[in-house]
Short mmCIF file of C-alpha atoms in Angstrom, two decimals:
data_model
loop_
_atom_site.label_atom_id
_atom_site.label_comp_id
_atom_site.label_asym_id
_atom_site.label_seq_id
_atom_site.Cartn_x
_atom_site.Cartn_y
_atom_site.Cartn_z
CA GLN H 1 16.87 -17.84 6.20
CA GLU H 2 16.20 -19.71 3.58
CA GLY H 3 16.39 -16.55 0.81
CA VAL H 4 20.24 -15.34 1.71
CA ASN H 5 22.11 -17.81 -0.72
CA SER H 6 18.60 -16.53 -3.94
CA ASN H 7 20.31 -13.45 -4.56
CA VAL H 8 23.97 -14.25 -4.48
CA HIS H 9 25.73 -15.02 -8.21
CA LYS H 10 28.83 -17.67 -8.37
CA HIS H 11 31.23 -16.46 -10.75
CA LYS H 12 35.08 -17.09 -11.62
CA HIS H 13 36.79 -13.64 -11.43
CA LYS H 14 39.71 -13.13 -13.54
CA HIS H 15 41.98 -15.06 -10.76
CA GLN H 16 40.47 -17.41 -10.41
CA HIS H 17 38.52 -18.00 -7.40
CA GLN H 18 35.02 -17.95 -6.59
CA THR H 19 33.05 -14.36 -6.01
CA LYS H 20 29.42 -14.65 -4.84
CA HIS H 21 27.91 -11.31 -6.12
CA PHE H 22 24.72 -9.95 -4.66
CA SER H 23 22.31 -8.25 -6.38
CA TYR H 24 22.43 -4.92 -4.73
CA ASN H 25 23.89 -3.43 -8.38
CA LYS H 26 20.67 -4.23 -10.02
CA TYR H 27 18.64 -2.05 -7.94
CA CYS H 28 19.84 1.21 -9.07
CA THR H 29 20.57 -0.14 -12.78
CA SER H 30 16.70 -1.91 -13.51
CA SER H 31 13.10 0.14 -14.54
CA THR H 32 11.57 -2.66 -12.54
CA ASN H 33 13.28 -1.95 -8.99
CA ILE H 34 10.81 -0.82 -6.47
CA SER H 35 11.12 1.18 -3.45
CA SER H 36 8.59 2.46 -0.79
CA ILE H 37 9.33 5.98 0.63
CA ASN H 38 7.89 8.18 2.58
CA ASN H 39 4.07 9.74 1.26
CA ASN H 40 3.44 11.14 4.24
CA HIS H 41 2.68 14.69 4.30
CA ASN H 42 3.04 15.91 7.64
CA SER H 43 1.59 20.18 8.96
CA THR H 44 5.40 20.78 10.22
CA SER H 45 8.18 21.55 8.45
CA ASN H 46 10.31 20.13 10.62
CA PRO H 47 12.83 16.82 9.77
CA LEU H 48 12.56 15.21 13.19
CA LEU H 49 8.86 15.36 12.68
CA SER H 50 8.54 13.75 9.94
CA SER H 51 6.37 10.38 10.13
CA PHE H 52 8.84 7.49 7.86
CA GLY H 53 11.63 8.66 5.95
CA ALA H 54 13.27 5.68 4.81
CA PHE H 55 12.19 2.94 2.21
CA VAL H 56 13.13 -0.33 1.17
CA MET H 57 14.77 -1.46 -2.02
CA VAL H 58 13.69 -4.20 -3.78
CA ASN H 59 14.92 -5.81 -7.15
CA ALA H 60 12.38 -7.37 -8.38
CA ASP H 61 11.45 -8.77 -11.94
CA ARG H 62 8.17 -7.21 -12.52
CA LEU H 63 6.76 -4.46 -10.46
CA ASN H 64 3.54 -6.76 -8.94
CA TYR H 65 2.40 -7.77 -6.02
CA GLU H 66 3.55 -11.79 -6.06
CA ASN H 67 7.68 -10.05 -7.71
CA ILE H 68 7.92 -7.59 -4.75
CA ILE H 69 6.46 -10.13 -2.32
CA ASN H 70 9.15 -12.68 -3.57
CA GLY H 71 12.47 -10.07 -3.47
CA LEU H 72 11.56 -9.93 -0.13
CA LEU H 73 10.68 -13.35 1.01
CA SER H 74 14.22 -14.53 -0.83
CA GLY H 75 16.52 -11.54 0.60
CA LYS H 76 16.95 -9.74 -2.33
CA PHE H 77 16.77 -6.33 -0.42
CA TYR H 78 17.95 -3.52 1.97
CA SER H 79 16.38 -0.63 4.17
CA SER H 80 17.84 2.85 3.89
CA GLN H 81 17.11 6.62 4.76
CA GLY H 82 18.71 7.91 2.31
CA PRO H 83 22.42 5.95 1.14
CA VAL H 84 22.49 3.50 -1.79
CA ILE H 85 24.08 0.88 -1.89
CA ASN H 86 24.86 0.16 -5.49
CA GLU H 87 27.11 -3.49 -4.81
CA LEU H 88 28.18 -5.85 -2.26
CA TYR H 89 30.03 -9.17 -2.77
CA VAL H 90 31.98 -11.84 -1.28
CA GLU H 91 35.13 -12.96 -2.46
CA GLU H 92 38.10 -15.11 -0.30
CA ASN H 93 36.12 -14.66 2.76
CA LYS H 94 36.16 -10.86 2.36
CA VAL H 95 32.65 -8.97 1.95
CA PHE H 96 33.52 -5.72 -0.31
CA ILE H 97 30.44 -2.93 -0.56
CA LYS H 98 29.73 0.12 -3.05
CA CYS H 99 27.44 2.73 -1.93
CA SER H 100 26.70 6.62 -2.56
CA ASP H 101 28.14 8.85 -0.68
CA ALA H 102 28.81 7.95 3.34
CA LYS H 103 31.17 9.32 6.30
CA LYS H 104 31.51 5.54 7.43
CA ILE H 105 30.59 2.37 6.66
CA SER H 106 30.30 -0.38 9.41
CA TYR H 107 30.33 -4.39 9.97
CA SER H 108 28.34 -5.71 12.23
CA THR H 109 28.35 -9.49 13.19
CA ARG H 110 26.47 -11.94 15.72
CA GLY H 111 29.29 -11.59 18.40
CA ARG H 112 31.04 -8.66 19.77
CA ARG H 113 33.67 -8.23 16.73
CA ALA H 114 32.67 -4.51 14.57
CA LYS H 115 34.47 -2.95 12.45
CA ALA H 116 34.48 0.31 10.52
CA VAL H 117 36.01 2.61 7.45
CA ASN H 118 35.56 6.00 8.45
CA ALA H 119 35.81 9.41 5.59
CA ALA H 120 38.31 11.58 6.71
CA GLU H 121 37.63 15.19 8.39
CA GLY H 122 34.96 16.66 4.74
CA GLU H 123 35.30 14.20 2.91
CA PHE H 124 32.91 10.56 1.58
CA ILE H 125 34.07 7.42 1.14
CA LYS H 126 32.03 5.19 -1.74
CA GLU H 127 33.13 1.66 -0.63
CA ALA H 128 34.77 -0.83 1.85
CA CYS H 129 36.06 -4.21 2.41
CA PHE H 130 35.93 -6.82 5.43
CA GLU H 131 37.46 -9.71 6.22
CA ILE H 132 34.47 -12.68 7.06
CA LYS H 133 35.70 -14.46 10.28
CA ASP H 134 34.53 -17.75 11.09
CA THR H 135 32.85 -17.04 14.26
CA ASP H 136 31.44 -14.15 13.25
CA GLY H 137 27.79 -16.18 12.98
CA TYR H 138 26.61 -13.86 10.34
CA PHE H 139 27.19 -9.88 9.80
CA ARG H 140 24.96 -7.09 8.27
CA ILE H 141 26.60 -3.87 6.93
CA ASP H 142 25.46 -0.49 7.63
CA VAL H 143 25.87 3.24 6.07
CA LEU H 144 26.44 5.77 7.08
CA ASP H 145 25.51 8.94 4.74
CA GLY H 146 26.21 13.06 5.91
CA GLU H 147 22.52 13.68 6.89
CA GLY H 148 22.83 11.04 9.18
CA ARG H 149 20.57 9.02 7.49
CA HIS H 150 21.62 5.21 7.10
CA ALA H 151 21.04 2.02 5.22
CA ASN H 152 21.17 -1.38 6.19
CA THR H 153 22.21 -4.69 4.97
CA GLN H 154 20.04 -7.75 5.74
CA ALA H 155 21.71 -10.29 7.91
CA TYR H 156 24.10 -12.46 6.00
CA PHE H 157 24.65 -15.67 7.98
CA ALA H 158 28.70 -16.72 7.50
CA ASP H 159 27.95 -20.40 6.89
CA GLU H 160 26.08 -20.13 4.29
CA ILE H 161 27.72 -17.52 2.15
#
Protein backbone atom coordinates (compact mmCIF):
# COMPACT_ATOMS: atom_id res chain seq x y z
CA GLN A 1 0.00 0.00 0.00
CA GLU A 2 2.86 2.27 -0.89
CA GLY A 3 0.71 4.98 -2.49
CA VAL A 4 -1.77 5.54 0.30
CA ASN A 5 -0.08 8.64 1.67
CA SER A 6 1.36 9.90 -1.60
CA ASN A 7 -1.89 11.62 -2.51
CA VAL A 8 -2.35 13.22 0.89
CA HIS A 9 -1.56 16.87 1.39
CA LYS A 10 -0.64 17.97 4.91
CA HIS A 11 -1.34 21.52 6.01
CA LYS A 12 -2.25 23.41 9.13
CA HIS A 13 -5.93 24.25 9.41
CA LYS A 14 -6.96 27.53 11.00
CA HIS A 15 -7.53 25.60 14.24
CA GLN A 16 -3.85 24.53 14.26
CA HIS A 17 -4.41 20.79 13.85
CA GLN A 18 -3.06 18.82 10.97
CA THR A 19 -5.27 17.93 8.03
CA LYS A 20 -4.50 15.18 5.55
CA HIS A 21 -6.10 16.08 2.26
CA PHE A 22 -6.62 13.62 -0.58
CA SER A 23 -6.35 15.14 -4.03
CA TYR A 24 -9.83 14.31 -5.31
CA ASN A 25 -10.79 17.96 -5.56
CA LYS A 26 -8.14 18.37 -8.29
CA TYR A 27 -9.63 15.63 -10.44
CA CYS A 28 -12.47 17.74 -11.73
CA THR A 29 -10.67 21.05 -12.07
CA SER A 30 -7.34 20.25 -13.72
CA SER A 31 -6.97 20.15 -17.47
CA THR A 32 -4.81 17.03 -17.18
CA ASN A 33 -7.40 14.81 -15.54
CA ILE A 34 -7.83 11.47 -17.18
CA SER A 35 -10.85 9.23 -17.19
CA SER A 36 -11.54 5.97 -18.90
CA ILE A 37 -15.13 5.69 -20.03
CA ASN A 38 -17.44 3.31 -21.77
CA ASN A 39 -16.81 3.59 -25.49
CA ASN A 40 -18.58 0.35 -26.35
CA HIS A 41 -21.56 0.80 -28.63
CA ASN A 42 -23.97 -2.07 -28.11
CA SER A 43 -26.79 -2.71 -30.54
CA THR A 44 -29.40 -2.47 -27.77
CA SER A 45 -30.92 0.57 -26.15
CA ASN A 46 -31.37 -1.29 -22.85
CA PRO A 47 -28.91 0.32 -20.38
CA LEU A 48 -28.83 -2.91 -18.35
CA LEU A 49 -27.24 -4.68 -21.30
CA SER A 50 -24.61 -2.01 -21.91
CA SER A 51 -21.03 -3.15 -21.42
CA PHE A 52 -18.72 -1.33 -19.05
CA GLY A 53 -20.44 1.94 -18.11
CA ALA A 54 -17.84 3.03 -15.60
CA PHE A 55 -14.61 4.99 -15.41
CA VAL A 56 -11.50 5.46 -13.34
CA MET A 57 -10.65 9.07 -12.53
CA VAL A 58 -6.87 9.51 -12.33
CA ASN A 59 -5.02 12.57 -11.07
CA ALA A 60 -1.99 12.87 -13.37
CA ASP A 61 0.44 15.70 -14.06
CA ARG A 62 0.38 15.05 -17.82
CA LEU A 63 -1.67 13.09 -20.28
CA ASN A 64 0.84 10.36 -21.05
CA TYR A 65 1.41 6.71 -20.21
CA GLU A 66 4.01 7.27 -17.48
CA ASN A 67 1.93 9.82 -15.56
CA ILE A 68 -1.27 7.80 -15.82
CA ILE A 69 0.43 4.63 -14.56
CA ASN A 70 2.17 6.58 -11.77
CA GLY A 71 -1.19 8.05 -10.73
CA LEU A 72 -2.73 4.58 -10.57
CA LEU A 73 0.22 3.02 -8.73
CA SER A 74 0.39 5.84 -6.19
CA GLY A 75 -3.32 5.64 -5.41
CA LYS A 76 -4.35 8.92 -6.99
CA PHE A 77 -7.61 7.61 -8.42
CA TYR A 78 -11.14 6.48 -7.74
CA SER A 79 -13.58 4.38 -9.75
CA SER A 80 -17.11 5.38 -10.65
CA GLN A 81 -20.20 4.50 -12.62
CA GLY A 82 -21.22 8.18 -12.61
CA PRO A 83 -20.91 9.98 -9.26
CA VAL A 84 -18.01 12.39 -8.87
CA ILE A 85 -15.85 12.64 -5.75
CA ASN A 86 -14.73 16.24 -5.46
CA GLU A 87 -12.85 16.14 -2.18
CA LEU A 88 -11.77 13.68 0.49
CA TYR A 89 -9.75 14.61 3.56
CA VAL A 90 -8.92 13.36 7.03
CA GLU A 91 -8.86 15.66 10.04
CA GLU A 92 -8.72 14.68 13.73
CA ASN A 93 -9.67 11.01 13.16
CA LYS A 94 -12.56 11.88 10.86
CA VAL A 95 -12.83 11.49 7.11
CA PHE A 96 -14.80 14.11 5.17
CA ILE A 97 -16.09 13.63 1.63
CA LYS A 98 -17.67 16.06 -0.83
CA CYS A 99 -19.27 14.71 -3.99
CA SER A 100 -21.89 15.18 -6.67
CA ASP A 101 -25.56 14.66 -5.76
CA ALA A 102 -25.93 11.42 -3.82
CA LYS A 103 -28.70 9.43 -2.23
CA LYS A 104 -26.31 7.68 0.16
CA ILE A 105 -22.66 7.92 1.21
CA SER A 106 -21.30 4.84 2.99
CA TYR A 107 -18.19 4.15 5.05
CA SER A 108 -17.06 0.53 5.32
CA THR A 109 -14.12 -1.02 7.12
CA ARG A 110 -12.07 -4.20 7.24
CA GLY A 111 -14.28 -5.46 10.06
CA ARG A 112 -18.01 -5.37 10.43
CA ARG A 113 -18.30 -1.68 11.23
CA ALA A 114 -20.05 0.39 8.59
CA LYS A 115 -21.84 3.72 8.63
CA ALA A 116 -23.97 5.59 6.11
CA VAL A 117 -25.50 8.99 5.58
CA ASN A 118 -28.77 8.86 3.64
CA ALA A 119 -30.57 11.67 1.86
CA ALA A 120 -34.13 12.45 2.87
CA GLU A 121 -36.86 11.27 0.49
CA GLY A 122 -36.75 13.36 -2.70
CA GLU A 123 -33.48 15.09 -1.72
CA PHE A 124 -29.75 14.64 -2.28
CA ILE A 125 -26.66 15.00 -0.11
CA LYS A 126 -23.27 16.28 -1.24
CA GLU A 127 -21.06 15.58 1.75
CA ALA A 128 -20.57 13.34 4.76
CA CYS A 129 -18.23 12.86 7.71
CA PHE A 130 -17.28 9.58 9.39
CA GLU A 131 -15.21 8.82 12.48
CA ILE A 132 -12.12 6.67 11.88
CA LYS A 133 -11.43 4.19 14.67
CA ASP A 134 -8.10 2.43 15.25
CA THR A 135 -9.90 -0.92 14.98
CA ASP A 136 -11.19 -0.14 11.44
CA GLY A 137 -8.00 -1.43 9.82
CA TYR A 138 -8.89 0.33 6.60
CA PHE A 139 -11.86 2.22 5.22
CA ARG A 140 -13.49 2.75 1.86
CA ILE A 141 -16.16 5.25 0.89
CA ASP A 142 -19.00 4.49 -1.53
CA VAL A 143 -21.17 7.19 -3.10
CA LEU A 144 -24.55 6.10 -4.46
CA ASP A 145 -26.41 8.47 -6.78
CA GLY A 146 -30.12 8.69 -7.57
CA GLU A 147 -29.78 6.34 -10.54
CA GLY A 148 -28.19 3.54 -8.53
CA ARG A 149 -24.64 4.22 -9.75
CA HIS A 150 -21.65 4.01 -7.42
CA ALA A 151 -18.30 5.76 -6.98
CA ASN A 152 -15.73 3.97 -4.80
CA THR A 153 -12.51 5.10 -3.20
CA GLN A 154 -9.61 2.77 -2.77
CA ALA A 155 -8.89 1.36 0.67
CA TYR A 156 -7.18 3.80 3.03
CA PHE A 157 -5.37 2.12 5.92
CA ALA A 158 -6.05 3.77 9.28
CA ASP A 159 -2.52 3.22 10.61
CA GLU A 160 -1.02 5.00 7.58
CA ILE A 161 -3.17 8.12 7.68
